[in-house]
């Protein structure tokens, strides 16, 4: 018998106001108001296999089909981790 933990899957929260406010407050505390205490901010996100990104594109027309596939969040890439990372950094 296996001991399988209970899993609760959350919907994407990259653009959730509570998440963004928390990130803003944390960054402001570290970087100063408006980033006044730093020259640059580097965002780093973990990677996932490209096939996991392309599997989220139901149309098969957007994800990794053009160089700017994550330039804007749209219906076709709304579940793509890479697109969500870019959107989080923009917000």
CSV table of N, CA, C and O in Angstrom, one decimal:
chain,number,residue,atom,x,y,z
A,1,UNK,N,0.8,-1.2,0.0
A,1,UNK,CA,0.0,0.0,0.0
A,1,UNK,C,0.9,1.2,0.0
A,1,UNK,O,2.0,1.3,0.6
A,2,UNK,N,0.4,2.3,-0.7
A,2,UNK,CA,1.2,3.5,-0.8
A,2,UNK,C,0.6,4.6,0.1
A,2,UNK,O,-0.6,4.6,0.4
A,3,UNK,N,1.4,5.4,0.7
A,3,UNK,CA,1.0,6.5,1.5
A,3,UNK,C,1.0,7.8,0.6
A,3,UNK,O,2.0,8.4,0.4
A,4,UNK,N,-0.1,8.0,0.0
A,4,UNK,CA,-0.2,9.2,-1.0
A,4,UNK,C,-0.7,10.4,-0.2
A,4,UNK,O,-1.8,10.3,0.4
A,5,UNK,N,0.0,11.5,-0.2
A,5,UNK,CA,-0.4,12.7,0.5
A,5,UNK,C,-1.6,13.3,-0.2
A,5,UNK,O,-1.8,13.2,-1.4
A,6,UNK,N,-2.4,14.0,0.5
A,6,UNK,CA,-3.5,14.8,-0.1
A,6,UNK,C,-2.9,16.0,-0.8
A,6,UNK,O,-2.1,16.7,-0.3
A,7,UNK,N,-3.4,16.2,-2.1
A,7,UNK,CA,-2.9,17.3,-2.9
A,7,UNK,C,-4.0,18.2,-3.2
A,7,UNK,O,-5.1,17.8,-3.5
A,8,UNK,N,-3.7,19.5,-3.1
A,8,UNK,CA,-4.7,20.5,-3.4
A,8,UNK,C,-4.1,21.3,-4.5
A,8,UNK,O,-3.0,21.9,-4.3
A,9,UNK,N,-4.7,21.4,-5.7
A,9,UNK,CA,-4.1,22.1,-6.8
A,9,UNK,C,-4.8,23.5,-6.9
A,9,UNK,O,-6.0,23.6,-6.9
A,10,UNK,N,-3.9,24.5,-6.9
A,10,UNK,CA,-4.4,25.9,-6.9
A,10,UNK,C,-4.4,26.4,-8.4
A,10,UNK,O,-3.6,26.0,-9.2
A,11,UNK,N,-5.3,27.3,-8.7
A,11,UNK,CA,-5.3,27.8,-10.0
A,11,UNK,C,-4.1,28.8,-10.1
A,11,UNK,O,-3.5,29.2,-9.1
A,12,UNK,N,-3.8,29.2,-11.3
A,12,UNK,CA,-2.7,30.2,-11.5
A,12,UNK,C,-2.9,31.5,-10.6
A,12,UNK,O,-4.1,31.9,-10.6
A,13,UNK,N,-1.9,32.0,-9.9
A,13,UNK,CA,-2.1,33.1,-9.1
A,13,UNK,C,-1.1,34.2,-9.4
A,13,UNK,O,-1.0,35.2,-8.7
A,14,UNK,N,-0.4,34.1,-10.6
A,14,UNK,CA,0.6,35.1,-10.9
A,14,UNK,C,0.1,36.5,-11.0
A,14,UNK,O,0.8,37.5,-10.9
A,15,UNK,N,-1.2,36.7,-11.3
A,15,UNK,CA,-1.8,38.0,-11.4
A,15,UNK,C,-2.9,38.3,-10.3
A,15,UNK,O,-3.6,39.3,-10.4
A,16,UNK,N,-2.9,37.5,-9.3
A,16,UNK,CA,-3.8,37.7,-8.2
A,16,UNK,C,-3.4,38.9,-7.4
A,16,UNK,O,-2.2,39.1,-7.0
A,17,UNK,N,-4.3,39.8,-7.0
A,17,UNK,CA,-4.0,41.0,-6.3
A,17,UNK,C,-3.3,40.7,-5.0
A,17,UNK,O,-2.4,41.5,-4.6
A,18,UNK,N,-3.7,39.7,-4.2
A,18,UNK,CA,-3.1,39.4,-3.0
A,18,UNK,C,-1.6,39.0,-3.1
A,18,UNK,O,-0.8,39.4,-2.4
A,19,UNK,N,-1.4,38.2,-4.1
A,19,UNK,CA,0.0,37.8,-4.4
A,19,UNK,C,0.9,39.0,-4.8
A,19,UNK,O,2.0,39.2,-4.3
A,20,UNK,N,0.3,39.8,-5.8
A,20,UNK,CA,1.1,41.0,-6.2
A,20,UNK,C,1.3,42.0,-5.1
A,20,UNK,O,2.4,42.5,-5.0
A,21,UNK,N,0.4,42.2,-4.3
A,21,UNK,CA,0.6,43.1,-3.1
A,21,UNK,C,1.7,42.6,-2.2
A,21,UNK,O,2.5,43.3,-1.7
A,22,UNK,N,1.6,41.3,-1.9
A,22,UNK,CA,2.6,40.7,-1.1
A,22,UNK,C,4.0,40.8,-1.7
A,22,UNK,O,5.0,41.2,-1.0
A,23,UNK,N,4.1,40.5,-3.0
A,23,UNK,CA,5.4,40.7,-3.7
A,23,UNK,C,5.9,42.1,-3.7
A,23,UNK,O,7.1,42.4,-3.4
A,24,UNK,N,5.0,43.1,-3.9
A,24,UNK,CA,5.3,44.5,-3.9
A,24,UNK,C,5.9,44.9,-2.5
A,24,UNK,O,6.9,45.5,-2.4
A,25,UNK,N,5.2,44.5,-1.4
A,25,UNK,CA,5.6,44.8,-0.1
A,25,UNK,C,7.0,44.2,0.2
A,25,UNK,O,7.8,44.9,0.8
A,26,UNK,N,7.2,43.0,-0.2
A,26,UNK,CA,8.4,42.3,0.1
A,26,UNK,C,9.6,43.0,-0.7
A,26,UNK,O,10.7,43.2,-0.1
A,27,UNK,N,9.3,43.3,-1.9
A,27,UNK,CA,10.4,44.0,-2.7
A,27,UNK,C,10.6,45.4,-2.2
A,27,UNK,O,11.8,45.8,-2.2
A,28,UNK,N,9.6,46.1,-1.8
A,28,UNK,CA,9.8,47.5,-1.3
A,28,UNK,C,10.6,47.4,0.0
A,28,UNK,O,11.5,48.3,0.2
A,29,UNK,N,10.4,46.4,0.8
A,29,UNK,CA,11.1,46.3,2.0
A,29,UNK,C,12.6,46.1,1.8
A,29,UNK,O,13.5,46.6,2.4
A,30,UNK,N,12.9,45.3,0.7
A,30,UNK,CA,14.3,44.9,0.4
A,30,UNK,C,15.0,46.0,-0.5
A,30,UNK,O,16.2,46.2,-0.3
A,31,UNK,N,14.2,46.6,-1.4
A,31,UNK,CA,14.8,47.4,-2.4
A,31,UNK,C,14.6,48.9,-2.2
A,31,UNK,O,15.1,49.7,-3.0
A,32,UNK,N,13.7,49.3,-1.3
A,32,UNK,CA,13.4,50.7,-1.1
A,32,UNK,C,12.2,51.1,-2.0
A,32,UNK,O,11.9,50.4,-2.9
A,33,UNK,N,11.5,52.1,-1.6
A,33,UNK,CA,10.4,52.6,-2.4
A,33,UNK,C,10.8,52.9,-3.8
A,33,UNK,O,11.7,53.6,-4.1
A,34,UNK,N,10.1,52.2,-4.8
A,34,UNK,CA,10.4,52.4,-6.2
A,34,UNK,C,11.7,51.9,-6.6
A,34,UNK,O,12.2,52.3,-7.7
A,35,UNK,N,12.3,51.0,-5.8
A,35,UNK,CA,13.6,50.5,-6.1
A,35,UNK,C,14.8,51.5,-6.0
A,35,UNK,O,15.8,51.3,-6.6
A,36,UNK,N,14.6,52.5,-5.2
A,36,UNK,CA,15.5,53.6,-5.0
A,36,UNK,C,16.9,53.2,-4.5
A,36,UNK,O,17.9,53.9,-4.7
A,37,UNK,N,17.0,52.0,-3.9
A,37,UNK,CA,18.3,51.6,-3.3
A,37,UNK,C,19.1,50.6,-4.2
A,37,UNK,O,20.1,50.1,-3.8
A,38,UNK,N,18.6,50.4,-5.4
A,38,UNK,CA,19.3,49.4,-6.3
A,38,UNK,C,19.3,50.0,-7.8
A,38,UNK,O,18.5,50.9,-8.1
A,39,UNK,N,20.2,49.4,-8.6
A,39,UNK,CA,20.3,49.8,-10.0
A,39,UNK,C,19.5,48.9,-10.9
A,39,UNK,O,18.9,49.4,-11.8
A,40,UNK,N,19.5,47.6,-10.5
A,40,UNK,CA,18.8,46.6,-11.4
A,40,UNK,C,18.1,45.6,-10.5
A,40,UNK,O,18.6,45.3,-9.4
A,41,UNK,N,17.1,44.9,-11.0
A,41,UNK,CA,16.5,43.8,-10.3
A,41,UNK,C,16.5,42.6,-11.3
A,41,UNK,O,16.1,42.8,-12.5
A,42,UNK,N,17.0,41.5,-10.9
A,42,UNK,CA,17.1,40.3,-11.7
A,42,UNK,C,16.0,39.3,-11.2
A,42,UNK,O,16.1,38.9,-10.0
A,43,UNK,N,15.1,39.0,-12.1
A,43,UNK,CA,14.1,37.9,-11.7
A,43,UNK,C,14.7,36.6,-12.3
A,43,UNK,O,15.2,36.5,-13.4
A,44,UNK,N,14.5,35.6,-11.5
A,44,UNK,CA,15.0,34.2,-11.9
A,44,UNK,C,13.9,33.2,-11.6
A,44,UNK,O,13.3,33.2,-10.5
A,45,UNK,N,13.5,32.5,-12.6
A,45,UNK,CA,12.4,31.5,-12.5
A,45,UNK,C,13.0,30.1,-12.8
A,45,UNK,O,13.9,30.0,-13.7
A,46,UNK,N,12.6,29.1,-12.2
A,46,UNK,CA,13.1,27.7,-12.5
A,46,UNK,C,12.5,27.3,-13.8
A,46,UNK,O,11.5,27.8,-14.3
A,47,UNK,N,13.2,26.4,-14.5
A,47,UNK,CA,12.8,25.9,-15.8
A,47,UNK,C,12.0,24.7,-15.7
A,47,UNK,O,11.9,24.0,-14.7
A,48,UNK,N,11.3,24.4,-16.8
A,48,UNK,CA,10.5,23.2,-17.0
A,48,UNK,C,10.8,22.7,-18.4
A,48,UNK,O,11.1,23.5,-19.3
A,49,UNK,N,10.6,21.5,-18.7
A,49,UNK,CA,10.8,21.0,-20.1
A,49,UNK,C,9.8,21.7,-21.0
A,49,UNK,O,8.7,22.0,-20.7
A,50,UNK,N,10.3,22.0,-22.2
A,50,UNK,CA,9.5,22.8,-23.2
A,50,UNK,C,8.3,22.0,-23.6
A,50,UNK,O,7.2,22.6,-23.9
A,51,UNK,N,8.3,20.7,-23.5
A,51,UNK,CA,7.1,19.9,-23.9
A,51,UNK,C,6.0,20.2,-22.9
A,51,UNK,O,4.8,20.1,-23.3
A,52,UNK,N,6.3,20.6,-21.7
A,52,UNK,CA,5.2,20.9,-20.7
A,52,UNK,C,4.6,22.3,-21.1
A,52,UNK,O,3.4,22.5,-20.9
A,53,UNK,N,5.4,23.2,-21.6
A,53,UNK,CA,4.9,24.5,-22.1
A,53,UNK,C,4.0,24.3,-23.3
A,53,UNK,O,2.9,24.7,-23.3
A,54,UNK,N,4.5,23.5,-24.3
A,54,UNK,CA,3.7,23.3,-25.5
A,54,UNK,C,2.4,22.6,-25.3
A,54,UNK,O,1.4,22.8,-26.0
A,55,UNK,N,2.4,21.7,-24.3
A,55,UNK,CA,1.2,20.9,-24.0
A,55,UNK,C,0.1,21.8,-23.5
A,55,UNK,O,-1.1,21.4,-23.5
A,56,UNK,N,0.4,23.0,-23.0
A,56,UNK,CA,-0.7,23.9,-22.5
A,56,UNK,C,-1.3,24.7,-23.6
A,56,UNK,O,-2.3,25.4,-23.4
A,57,UNK,N,-0.8,24.7,-24.8
A,57,UNK,CA,-1.3,25.4,-26.0
A,57,UNK,C,-2.2,24.6,-26.7
A,57,UNK,O,-1.8,23.8,-27.6
A,58,UNK,N,-3.5,24.7,-26.5
A,58,UNK,CA,-4.5,23.9,-27.2
A,58,UNK,C,-4.6,24.1,-28.7
A,58,UNK,O,-4.9,23.2,-29.4
A,59,UNK,N,-4.2,25.3,-29.1
A,59,UNK,CA,-4.2,25.7,-30.5
A,59,UNK,C,-3.1,25.1,-31.3
A,59,UNK,O,-3.2,24.8,-32.5
A,60,UNK,N,-1.9,24.8,-30.6
A,60,UNK,CA,-0.7,24.3,-31.3
A,60,UNK,C,-0.1,25.4,-32.2
A,60,UNK,O,0.8,25.1,-33.0
A,61,UNK,N,-0.6,26.6,-32.0
A,61,UNK,CA,-0.1,27.7,-33.0
A,61,UNK,C,0.8,28.7,-32.3
A,61,UNK,O,1.4,29.6,-33.0
A,62,UNK,N,0.9,28.8,-31.0
A,62,UNK,CA,1.5,29.9,-30.3
A,62,UNK,C,2.8,29.5,-29.6
A,62,UNK,O,3.9,30.0,-29.9
A,63,UNK,N,2.7,28.5,-28.7
A,63,UNK,CA,3.8,28.2,-27.8
A,63,UNK,C,5.0,27.7,-28.6
A,63,UNK,O,4.9,26.6,-29.2
A,64,UNK,N,6.1,28.4,-28.4
A,64,UNK,CA,7.4,28.1,-29.1
A,64,UNK,C,7.3,28.0,-30.6
A,64,UNK,O,8.2,27.5,-31.2
A,65,UNK,N,6.2,28.6,-31.2
A,65,UNK,CA,6.1,28.6,-32.6
A,65,UNK,C,6.6,29.9,-33.2
A,65,UNK,O,6.8,30.0,-34.4
A,66,UNK,N,6.8,30.9,-32.3
A,66,UNK,CA,7.4,32.2,-32.8
A,66,UNK,C,8.2,32.7,-31.6
A,66,UNK,O,8.0,32.4,-30.5
A,67,UNK,N,9.2,33.6,-31.9
A,67,UNK,CA,10.1,34.1,-30.9
A,67,UNK,C,9.4,34.9,-29.8
A,67,UNK,O,9.9,34.9,-28.7
A,68,UNK,N,8.3,35.5,-30.1
A,68,UNK,CA,7.6,36.3,-29.1
A,68,UNK,C,6.4,35.7,-28.5
A,68,UNK,O,5.5,36.3,-28.1
A,69,UNK,N,6.4,34.4,-28.4
A,69,UNK,CA,5.2,33.6,-28.0
A,69,UNK,C,4.7,34.0,-26.6
A,69,UNK,O,3.6,33.9,-26.3
A,70,UNK,N,5.6,34.5,-25.8
A,70,UNK,CA,5.3,34.9,-24.4
A,70,UNK,C,5.2,36.4,-24.2
A,70,UNK,O,5.2,36.9,-23.1
A,71,UNK,N,5.3,37.2,-25.3
A,71,UNK,CA,5.3,38.6,-25.2
A,71,UNK,C,4.1,39.2,-24.5
A,71,UNK,O,4.1,40.2,-23.8
A,72,UNK,N,3.0,38.6,-24.8
A,72,UNK,CA,1.7,39.0,-24.2
A,72,UNK,C,1.0,37.8,-23.7
A,72,UNK,O,1.0,36.7,-24.4
A,73,UNK,N,0.3,37.9,-22.6
A,73,UNK,CA,-0.5,36.8,-22.1
A,73,UNK,C,-1.8,36.8,-22.9
A,73,UNK,O,-2.5,37.8,-23.0
A,74,UNK,N,-2.2,35.6,-23.4
A,74,UNK,CA,-3.4,35.5,-24.3
A,74,UNK,C,-4.0,34.1,-24.0
A,74,UNK,O,-3.5,33.4,-23.2
A,75,UNK,N,-5.1,33.9,-24.6
A,75,UNK,CA,-5.9,32.7,-24.3
A,75,UNK,C,-5.0,31.4,-24.6
A,75,UNK,O,-5.0,30.5,-23.8
A,76,UNK,N,-4.3,31.4,-25.6
A,76,UNK,CA,-3.5,30.3,-26.0
A,76,UNK,C,-2.3,29.9,-25.0
A,76,UNK,O,-1.9,28.8,-24.9
A,77,UNK,N,-1.8,31.0,-24.4
A,77,UNK,CA,-0.7,30.7,-23.5
A,77,UNK,C,-1.0,31.0,-22.0
A,77,UNK,O,-0.1,31.1,-21.2
A,78,UNK,N,-2.3,31.1,-21.7
A,78,UNK,CA,-2.7,31.5,-20.3
A,78,UNK,C,-2.3,30.5,-19.3
A,78,UNK,O,-2.1,30.8,-18.1
A,79,UNK,N,-2.1,29.2,-19.6
A,79,UNK,CA,-1.7,28.2,-18.7
A,79,UNK,C,-0.2,27.8,-18.8
A,79,UNK,O,0.3,26.9,-18.2
A,80,UNK,N,0.5,28.5,-19.6
A,80,UNK,CA,2.0,28.3,-19.8
A,80,UNK,C,2.8,28.9,-18.7
A,80,UNK,O,2.7,30.1,-18.4
A,81,UNK,N,3.6,28.1,-18.0
A,81,UNK,CA,4.4,28.5,-16.9
A,81,UNK,C,5.3,29.7,-17.4
A,81,UNK,O,5.5,30.7,-16.7
A,82,UNK,N,5.9,29.5,-18.5
A,82,UNK,CA,6.9,30.5,-19.1
A,82,UNK,C,6.2,31.8,-19.3
A,82,UNK,O,6.7,32.9,-18.9
A,83,UNK,N,5.0,31.8,-19.9
A,83,UNK,CA,4.2,33.0,-20.1
A,83,UNK,C,3.8,33.7,-18.8
A,83,UNK,O,3.8,34.9,-18.7
A,84,UNK,N,3.4,32.9,-17.8
A,84,UNK,CA,3.1,33.4,-16.5
A,84,UNK,C,4.3,34.0,-15.8
A,84,UNK,O,4.1,35.1,-15.1
A,85,UNK,N,5.4,33.5,-16.0
A,85,UNK,CA,6.7,34.1,-15.4
A,85,UNK,C,6.9,35.4,-16.0
A,85,UNK,O,7.2,36.4,-15.3
A,86,UNK,N,6.9,35.5,-17.3
A,86,UNK,CA,7.1,36.8,-18.0
A,86,UNK,C,6.0,37.8,-17.5
A,86,UNK,O,6.4,39.0,-17.2
A,87,UNK,N,4.8,37.4,-17.4
A,87,UNK,CA,3.7,38.3,-16.9
A,87,UNK,C,4.0,38.8,-15.5
A,87,UNK,O,3.8,39.9,-15.2
A,88,UNK,N,4.4,37.8,-14.6
A,88,UNK,CA,4.7,38.2,-13.2
A,88,UNK,C,5.8,39.3,-13.2
A,88,UNK,O,5.7,40.2,-12.4
A,89,UNK,N,6.8,39.1,-14.0
A,89,UNK,CA,7.9,40.1,-14.0
A,89,UNK,C,7.5,41.4,-14.5
A,89,UNK,O,7.9,42.5,-14.0
A,90,UNK,N,6.6,41.4,-15.5
A,90,UNK,CA,6.1,42.7,-16.0
A,90,UNK,C,5.2,43.4,-15.0
A,90,UNK,O,5.2,44.6,-14.9
A,91,UNK,N,4.3,42.6,-14.3
A,91,UNK,CA,3.4,43.2,-13.3
A,91,UNK,C,4.2,43.8,-12.2
A,91,UNK,O,3.8,44.8,-11.6
